[in-house]
Short mmCIF file of C-alpha atoms in Angstrom, two decimals:
data_model
loop_
_atom_site.label_atom_id
_atom_site.label_comp_id
_atom_site.label_asym_id
_atom_site.label_seq_id
_atom_site.Cartn_x
_atom_site.Cartn_y
_atom_site.Cartn_z
CA MET A 83 0.00 0.00 0.00
CA GLN A 84 1.33 3.45 -0.93
CA GLN A 85 2.44 5.54 2.03
CA LYS A 86 0.85 8.92 2.65
CA ILE A 87 2.91 11.91 1.57
CA ILE A 88 1.23 14.46 3.84
CA THR A 89 1.28 12.86 7.29
CA ARG A 90 -0.05 14.11 10.64
CA THR A 91 3.35 15.54 11.54
CA VAL A 92 3.57 17.42 8.24
CA VAL A 93 0.06 18.87 8.66
CA LEU A 94 0.71 19.96 12.25
CA LEU A 95 4.05 21.59 11.40
CA GLY A 96 2.35 23.32 8.49
CA THR A 97 -0.40 24.61 10.78
CA VAL A 98 2.15 25.91 13.29
CA SER A 99 4.01 27.72 10.53
CA LEU A 100 0.77 29.13 9.11
CA LEU A 101 -0.20 30.65 12.45
CA THR A 102 3.30 31.96 13.08
CA ASP A 103 3.41 33.60 9.68
CA VAL A 104 0.02 35.20 10.25
CA ALA A 105 1.66 36.88 13.24
CA SER A 106 4.90 37.73 11.43
CA GLU A 107 3.39 38.91 8.17
CA MET A 108 0.86 41.14 9.90
CA LEU A 109 3.97 43.17 10.63
CA TYR A 110 6.35 42.60 7.71
CA PRO A 111 4.67 44.82 5.06
CA VAL A 112 4.35 47.68 7.54
CA MET A 113 7.78 47.14 9.08
CA PRO A 114 9.58 49.70 6.88
CA LEU A 115 6.74 52.18 7.43
CA TYR A 116 6.88 51.69 11.20
CA LEU A 117 10.66 51.89 11.30
CA GLU A 118 10.68 55.07 9.22
CA SER A 119 7.99 56.56 11.47
CA ILE A 120 10.23 56.12 14.54
CA GLY A 121 13.31 57.56 12.83
CA PHE A 122 15.10 54.73 10.99
CA THR A 123 16.78 55.58 7.67
CA VAL A 124 16.86 53.21 4.67
CA ALA A 125 20.45 52.27 5.56
CA GLY A 126 19.40 51.71 9.18
CA ILE A 127 16.60 49.40 8.08
CA GLY A 128 19.08 47.44 5.99
CA VAL A 129 21.45 47.00 8.93
CA LEU A 130 18.61 46.04 11.29
CA GLU A 131 17.30 43.37 8.93
CA GLY A 132 20.80 42.13 8.21
CA VAL A 133 21.65 41.78 11.91
CA ALA A 134 18.33 40.06 12.59
CA SER A 135 18.86 37.63 9.71
CA ALA A 136 22.44 36.91 10.78
CA THR A 137 21.25 36.15 14.31
CA ALA A 138 18.62 33.76 13.01
CA GLY A 139 21.08 32.08 10.67
CA LEU A 140 23.93 31.55 13.12
CA SER A 141 21.53 30.18 15.70
CA LYS A 142 20.04 27.85 13.06
CA GLY A 143 23.46 26.28 12.61
CA TYR A 144 24.09 25.94 16.34
CA PHE A 145 20.66 24.67 17.35
CA GLY A 146 20.38 22.47 14.25
CA GLN A 147 23.60 20.70 15.23
CA TRP A 148 22.49 20.52 18.86
CA SER A 149 19.27 18.86 17.72
CA ASP A 150 21.27 16.26 15.77
CA ARG A 151 23.57 15.67 18.75
CA THR A 152 20.66 15.03 21.12
CA GLY A 153 18.56 13.11 18.60
CA ARG A 154 15.60 15.29 19.62
CA ARG A 155 13.64 17.78 17.53
CA LEU A 156 10.49 18.72 19.40
CA PRO A 157 11.93 20.78 22.31
CA PHE A 158 13.72 23.06 19.85
CA VAL A 159 10.52 23.50 17.85
CA GLN A 160 8.43 24.39 20.90
CA ILE A 161 10.95 26.75 22.52
CA GLY A 162 11.77 28.50 19.25
CA TYR A 163 8.16 29.25 18.37
CA GLY A 164 7.57 30.43 21.94
CA ILE A 165 10.41 32.97 21.82
CA SER A 166 9.19 34.42 18.53
CA ALA A 167 5.59 34.70 19.70
CA LEU A 168 6.57 36.73 22.75
CA ALA A 169 9.23 38.90 21.09
CA LYS A 170 7.07 40.36 18.28
CA PRO A 171 4.90 42.69 20.39
CA LEU A 172 7.96 43.88 22.33
CA MET A 173 9.04 45.91 19.30
CA ALA A 174 6.16 48.29 20.01
CA VAL A 175 6.70 48.68 23.75
CA PHE A 176 9.45 51.29 23.28
CA THR A 177 10.68 53.07 20.16
CA ALA A 178 14.33 53.52 21.15
CA PRO A 179 16.54 52.07 18.38
CA TRP A 180 18.47 49.79 20.76
CA TRP A 181 15.20 48.30 22.05
CA VAL A 182 13.86 47.70 18.53
CA PHE A 183 17.15 46.02 17.63
CA LEU A 184 16.92 43.81 20.73
CA ALA A 185 13.30 42.78 20.19
CA ARG A 186 13.73 42.13 16.46
CA THR A 187 16.87 40.09 17.13
CA ALA A 188 15.10 38.03 19.81
CA GLU A 189 12.24 37.30 17.39
CA ARG A 190 14.74 36.05 14.82
CA LEU A 191 16.59 34.04 17.48
CA GLY A 192 13.38 32.10 18.03
CA LYS A 193 13.37 31.28 14.33
CA GLY A 194 16.94 30.04 14.63
CA VAL A 195 16.15 27.80 17.59
CA ARG A 196 13.26 26.05 15.87
CA THR A 197 14.22 25.80 12.20
CA GLY A 198 16.81 23.02 12.22
CA GLY A 199 14.70 20.70 14.36
CA ARG A 200 11.54 21.49 12.39
CA ASP A 201 13.14 20.88 9.00
CA ALA A 202 14.69 17.66 10.29
CA MET A 203 11.22 16.56 11.44
CA LEU A 204 9.85 17.30 7.98
CA ALA A 205 12.65 15.36 6.29
CA GLY A 206 12.11 12.46 8.68
CA ALA A 207 8.40 12.43 7.89
CA ALA A 208 9.07 11.93 4.15
CA ARG A 209 10.81 9.50 1.83
CA PRO A 210 13.69 10.83 -0.31
CA GLU A 211 11.47 10.77 -3.41
CA THR A 212 8.73 12.82 -1.72
CA ARG A 213 10.72 15.36 0.28
CA ALA A 214 10.33 18.22 -2.19
CA ARG A 215 6.56 17.83 -2.00
CA VAL A 216 6.64 17.69 1.80
CA PHE A 217 8.75 20.83 1.99
CA GLY A 218 6.55 22.35 -0.71
CA PHE A 219 3.41 21.63 1.32
CA HIS A 220 5.03 23.21 4.37
CA ARG A 221 6.00 26.29 2.38
CA ALA A 222 2.45 26.48 1.02
CA MET A 223 0.99 26.46 4.54
CA ASP A 224 3.63 28.91 5.77
CA THR A 225 2.95 31.26 2.88
CA THR A 226 -0.81 31.03 3.26
CA GLY A 227 -0.22 32.53 6.67
CA ALA A 228 1.99 35.11 5.01
CA ALA A 229 -0.98 36.10 2.83
CA LEU A 230 -3.54 36.12 5.64
CA GLY A 231 -1.34 38.24 7.91
CA PRO A 232 -1.15 41.28 5.62
CA LEU A 233 -4.89 41.02 4.94
CA LEU A 234 -5.53 41.29 8.66
CA ALA A 235 -3.08 44.19 8.80
CA LEU A 236 -4.85 45.85 5.88
CA GLY A 237 -8.23 45.60 7.63
CA PHE A 238 -6.81 46.90 10.89
CA LEU A 239 -5.04 49.88 9.27
CA TRP A 240 -8.17 50.70 7.26
CA ALA A 241 -10.08 50.99 10.54
CA TYR A 242 -7.21 52.55 12.50
CA PRO A 243 -4.83 54.36 10.11
CA GLY A 244 -1.24 54.69 11.30
CA GLN A 245 -1.73 52.61 14.47
CA TYR A 246 1.33 50.45 13.82
CA ARG A 247 2.22 49.88 17.47
CA TRP A 248 -1.17 48.29 18.25
CA LEU A 249 -0.71 45.99 15.27
CA PHE A 250 2.49 44.67 16.86
CA ILE A 251 0.68 43.99 20.12
CA ILE A 252 -2.22 42.16 18.44
CA SER A 253 0.23 39.86 16.62
CA VAL A 254 0.81 37.96 19.88
CA VAL A 255 -2.55 36.14 19.49
CA PRO A 256 -1.79 33.95 16.42
CA GLY A 257 1.74 33.50 17.74
CA LEU A 258 0.50 31.94 20.97
CA LEU A 259 -1.96 29.75 19.04
CA ALA A 260 1.03 28.42 17.07
CA VAL A 261 2.84 27.59 20.30
CA ALA A 262 -0.26 25.73 21.54
CA ALA A 263 -0.34 23.70 18.31
CA THR A 264 3.25 22.50 18.88
CA LEU A 265 2.00 20.69 21.99
CA LEU A 266 0.14 18.26 19.68
CA LEU A 267 3.34 17.16 17.95
CA ARG A 268 5.03 13.86 18.77
CA GLU A 269 8.77 13.38 19.05
CA GLN A 270 10.36 11.39 16.22
CA PRO A 271 13.11 9.04 17.46
CA VAL A 272 16.45 9.71 15.77
CA MET A 273 19.85 8.18 16.48
CA PRO A 274 21.87 10.90 18.26
CA GLN A 275 25.21 12.01 16.86
CA ALA A 276 28.32 11.70 18.97
CA GLY A 277 29.88 14.75 20.58
CA GLY A 278 27.43 16.15 23.11
CA ARG A 279 26.42 19.78 23.20
CA PRO A 280 28.25 21.63 20.40
CA GLY A 281 30.26 24.83 20.63
CA ILE A 282 28.61 28.01 19.38
CA LEU A 283 30.30 27.92 15.95
CA GLU A 284 31.24 24.25 15.86
CA PHE A 285 28.77 23.62 13.05
CA ILE A 286 31.14 25.48 10.68
CA ARG A 287 33.42 22.44 10.72
CA TYR A 288 30.63 20.47 9.07
CA ILE A 289 31.32 22.23 5.79
CA ARG A 290 34.77 20.61 5.63
CA THR A 291 33.63 17.12 6.61
CA ALA A 292 30.43 16.87 4.56
CA ALA A 293 30.26 15.17 1.17
CA GLY A 294 31.46 17.06 -1.91
CA PRO A 295 28.01 17.56 -3.51
CA TYR A 296 26.77 19.24 -0.33
CA ARG A 297 29.81 21.53 -0.14
CA ARG A 298 29.43 22.62 -3.75
CA LEU A 299 25.71 23.29 -3.35
CA PHE A 300 26.51 25.21 -0.17
CA GLY A 301 28.78 27.51 -2.19
CA GLY A 302 26.08 28.25 -4.74
CA LEU A 303 23.39 28.94 -2.16
CA ILE A 304 25.67 31.30 -0.22
CA ALA A 305 26.68 33.13 -3.39
CA PHE A 306 23.01 33.81 -4.13
CA ALA A 307 22.37 34.94 -0.55
CA LEU A 308 25.18 37.49 -0.90
CA ILE A 309 23.18 39.35 -3.55
CA ASN A 310 19.65 38.66 -2.29
CA SER A 311 18.88 41.55 0.06
CA SER A 312 15.83 41.78 2.33
CA ASP A 313 12.39 41.85 0.71
CA LEU A 314 11.85 45.11 2.58
CA PHE A 315 13.70 46.78 -0.29
CA LEU A 316 11.03 45.50 -2.70
CA LEU A 317 8.40 47.15 -0.55
CA LEU A 318 10.40 50.37 -0.35
CA MET A 319 10.68 50.29 -4.15
CA LEU A 320 6.90 50.18 -4.42
CA LYS A 321 6.62 53.03 -1.94
CA GLU A 322 9.09 55.11 -3.97
CA ALA A 323 7.04 54.38 -7.10
CA GLY A 324 4.14 56.21 -5.45
CA LEU A 325 1.98 53.31 -4.27
CA SER A 326 -0.17 53.83 -1.19
CA ASP A 327 0.21 51.76 1.97
CA THR A 328 -2.92 49.83 1.00
CA ALA A 329 -1.63 49.05 -2.49
CA LEU A 330 1.76 48.06 -1.11
CA ILE A 331 0.22 45.54 1.27
CA GLY A 332 -2.13 44.32 -1.45
CA TRP A 333 0.70 43.46 -3.83
CA TYR A 334 2.56 41.71 -1.04
CA VAL A 335 -0.53 39.61 -0.30
CA PHE A 336 -0.81 38.78 -4.00
CA TYR A 337 2.82 37.61 -4.09
CA ASN A 338 2.26 35.32 -1.10
CA LEU A 339 -0.92 33.86 -2.59
CA VAL A 340 0.94 32.97 -5.79
CA TYR A 341 3.75 31.46 -3.72
CA ALA A 342 1.31 29.44 -1.59
CA VAL A 343 -0.52 28.05 -4.64
CA LEU A 344 2.65 27.06 -6.49
CA ALA A 345 4.85 25.72 -3.67
CA TYR A 346 3.45 22.17 -3.62
CA PRO A 347 3.25 21.76 -7.44
CA PHE A 348 6.85 22.95 -7.78
CA GLY A 349 7.82 20.46 -5.08
CA GLY A 350 6.23 17.80 -7.26
CA LEU A 351 8.25 18.98 -10.25
CA ALA A 352 11.44 18.85 -8.17
CA ASP A 353 10.64 15.30 -7.02
CA ARG A 354 10.03 14.25 -10.62
CA PHE A 355 12.72 16.11 -12.56
CA GLY A 356 15.23 16.84 -9.83
CA PRO A 357 15.65 19.92 -7.63
CA LYS A 358 18.52 21.36 -9.68
CA ARG A 359 16.42 22.18 -12.75
CA VAL A 360 13.60 23.71 -10.74
CA TYR A 361 15.98 25.77 -8.60
CA ILE A 362 17.83 27.20 -11.61
CA GLY A 363 14.51 28.12 -13.20
CA GLY A 364 13.63 29.99 -10.02
CA LEU A 365 16.88 31.97 -10.14
CA LEU A 366 16.23 33.01 -13.73
CA VAL A 367 12.78 34.25 -12.77
CA PHE A 368 14.29 36.15 -9.83
CA ALA A 369 16.73 37.91 -12.15
CA ALA A 370 13.90 38.86 -14.51
CA VAL A 371 11.83 40.26 -11.63
CA TYR A 372 14.65 42.45 -10.31
CA LEU A 373 15.45 43.74 -13.76
CA GLY A 374 11.78 44.41 -14.39
CA LEU A 375 11.26 46.27 -11.12
CA SER A 376 13.93 48.77 -12.14
CA GLN A 377 11.79 49.59 -15.20
CA ALA A 378 8.21 49.11 -13.95
CA VAL A 379 5.83 52.09 -14.03
CA ALA A 380 2.27 50.81 -14.64
CA TRP A 381 0.16 48.91 -12.12
CA TRP A 382 0.03 45.80 -14.31
CA HIS A 383 3.84 45.75 -14.43
CA PHE A 384 3.88 45.32 -10.66
CA GLY A 385 1.17 42.66 -10.87
CA ALA A 386 3.11 40.56 -13.37
CA LEU A 387 6.38 41.00 -11.50
CA PHE A 388 4.97 40.08 -8.11
CA ALA A 389 3.29 37.01 -9.59
CA ALA A 390 6.67 36.02 -11.03
CA TYR A 391 8.31 36.70 -7.67
CA GLY A 392 5.90 34.22 -6.09
CA LEU A 393 6.90 31.70 -8.73
CA TYR A 394 10.59 32.26 -7.93
CA ALA A 395 10.01 31.65 -4.21
CA ALA A 396 7.99 28.48 -4.87
CA ALA A 397 10.78 27.13 -7.10
CA THR A 398 13.64 27.76 -4.69
CA GLU A 399 12.99 27.90 -0.94
CA GLY A 400 11.44 24.49 -0.22
CA VAL A 401 13.25 22.94 -3.16
CA ALA A 402 16.66 23.96 -1.78
CA LYS A 403 15.93 22.29 1.57
CA ALA A 404 14.73 19.13 -0.12
CA TRP A 405 17.90 19.13 -2.27
CA ILE A 406 20.09 19.47 0.83
CA SER A 407 18.24 16.67 2.64
CA ARG A 408 18.96 14.32 -0.28
CA LEU A 409 22.68 14.92 -0.04
CA VAL A 410 23.21 14.05 3.64
CA PRO A 411 22.23 11.27 6.07
CA LEU A 412 18.97 11.88 7.90
CA ARG A 413 20.73 12.10 11.27
CA GLU A 414 22.72 15.10 9.92
CA THR A 415 19.77 16.98 8.42
CA GLY A 416 19.48 19.56 11.20
CA THR A 417 23.18 20.40 10.94
CA ALA A 418 23.23 20.41 7.13
CA ILE A 419 20.23 22.70 6.68
CA GLY A 420 21.17 24.80 9.70
CA THR A 421 24.69 25.35 8.39
CA VAL A 422 23.38 26.54 5.02
CA SER A 423 20.91 28.82 6.78
CA ALA A 424 23.72 30.22 8.94
CA GLY A 425 25.82 31.02 5.90
CA GLU A 426 22.85 32.53 4.07
CA SER A 427 21.96 34.76 6.99
CA VAL A 428 25.47 36.09 7.46
CA ALA A 429 25.49 36.73 3.72
CA SER A 430 22.12 38.48 4.15
CA LEU A 431 23.72 40.82 6.67
CA VAL A 432 26.23 41.81 4.01
CA ALA A 433 23.64 41.93 1.21
CA SER A 434 21.05 44.00 3.09
CA SER A 435 23.62 46.41 4.51
CA LEU A 436 25.26 46.97 1.12
CA ALA A 437 21.87 47.25 -0.56
CA GLY A 438 20.99 50.19 1.67
CA VAL A 439 24.30 51.89 0.85
CA VAL A 440 23.94 51.25 -2.91
CA TRP A 441 20.35 52.57 -2.82
CA ILE A 442 21.45 55.81 -1.16
CA THR A 443 24.59 56.26 -3.28
CA PHE A 444 23.50 55.15 -6.76
CA GLY A 445 19.74 54.78 -6.58
CA ALA A 446 17.26 51.91 -6.52
CA ASP A 447 17.52 51.22 -10.28
CA VAL A 448 21.24 50.43 -10.04
CA LEU A 449 20.65 48.14 -7.04
CA PHE A 450 17.94 46.13 -8.77
CA ALA A 451 19.64 45.87 -12.17
CA GLY A 452 22.95 44.88 -10.57
CA THR A 453 21.24 42.19 -8.49
CA ALA A 454 19.68 40.73 -11.64
CA LEU A 455 23.03 40.51 -13.43
CA LEU A 456 24.81 38.85 -10.51
CA THR A 457 21.97 36.34 -10.14
CA LEU A 458 22.57 35.15 -13.71
CA LEU A 459 26.19 34.40 -12.78
CA VAL A 460 25.06 32.35 -9.79
CA ALA A 461 22.59 30.45 -11.97
CA ALA A 462 25.44 29.58 -14.33
CA TYR A 463 27.43 28.15 -11.41
CA ILE A 464 24.49 26.11 -10.09
CA SER A 465 23.96 24.67 -13.57
CA SER A 466 27.51 23.28 -13.46
CA LEU A 467 26.81 21.19 -10.35
CA SER A 468 26.17 17.47 -10.50
CA SER A 469 22.51 16.46 -10.55
CA ALA A 470 23.18 13.53 -8.21
CA THR A 471 20.87 13.57 -5.19
CA THR A 472 21.61 10.20 -3.59
CA PRO A 473 22.61 10.60 0.06
CA PRO A 474 25.93 9.13 1.16
CA SER A 475 25.97 5.73 2.83
CA GLY A 476 24.88 5.56 6.41
CA THR A 477 21.45 7.11 5.92
CA PRO A 478 19.04 5.46 8.32
#
């Protein structure tokens, strides 16, 4: 009898992510507006988002390896979601820059604590030939929350214009519901790795000891992260083009709806034709979107470009994790995905910080066109990688 692809664990993790993203994405589209309203510059926003992403990434590597060492996933999932749920509303308690940095960093730390264990649970709940669909389903649920969150924000701001701080406080409700849903999860037994509790940056050594295909893919993913700045710059681009707050949130919702609809089908394509082809296609679409945004003027331009941006996300984010999970033993999944996430987030610190400087110095058009060109170079490198996806021996 054929095994189910979407199991109870996959559905529950998807539900938790959906609720968490409702909370997060209620805030994300208005984040640059809120930060500007309390005195942040474009460069300051870039640094804030870069630091937050770097914190999340480095902690993903550490806690992902710790999860592998203990052979446990669930405690990291529950604690991580709990931290994020409580940290979000703290950004609105005070408006001092140091406090906003602290609260935003704590929220991202929660993401780092949970991600390695969660992704390892997803990989463990799937067979190698179905992992792209499982990760695709999870991304679809996650992104459905990312579409619902801005809609709730849109309704709230329509009724209470400019009340950004109250929006942050309200976001605690779906966050706590997500934490409650983690209590329904069951621990998946995994053989612990040797070594005990890891050092803070010990996961970096994994890059040297992992199999060659993983190391080469790691290089390509990090190269792309170095040029892929925060999505906040996309929203700032729309704002500079003259769109209202309502239109800005509307286009962001549209992007997430496209992403949510396409994530599972693209996972199916990756399972059938291999993740490499689908991922490269996503990079090419990304380059086209960034080039197009530097030229867009009409409303339908933005519609087409944000639909394409949803396609890019569906073809890359879940697909990359499924690709990684095929290249390493299951007992190393938390470390492998966490290490990539750590490298990507440090690269995001560089990318987002430099993006703010380039925007101020040369203008948004130069930033977006340059990003498109560099993405084509990364796509060329990824295309040179082997298509092999068989994990090394020793996979449970």
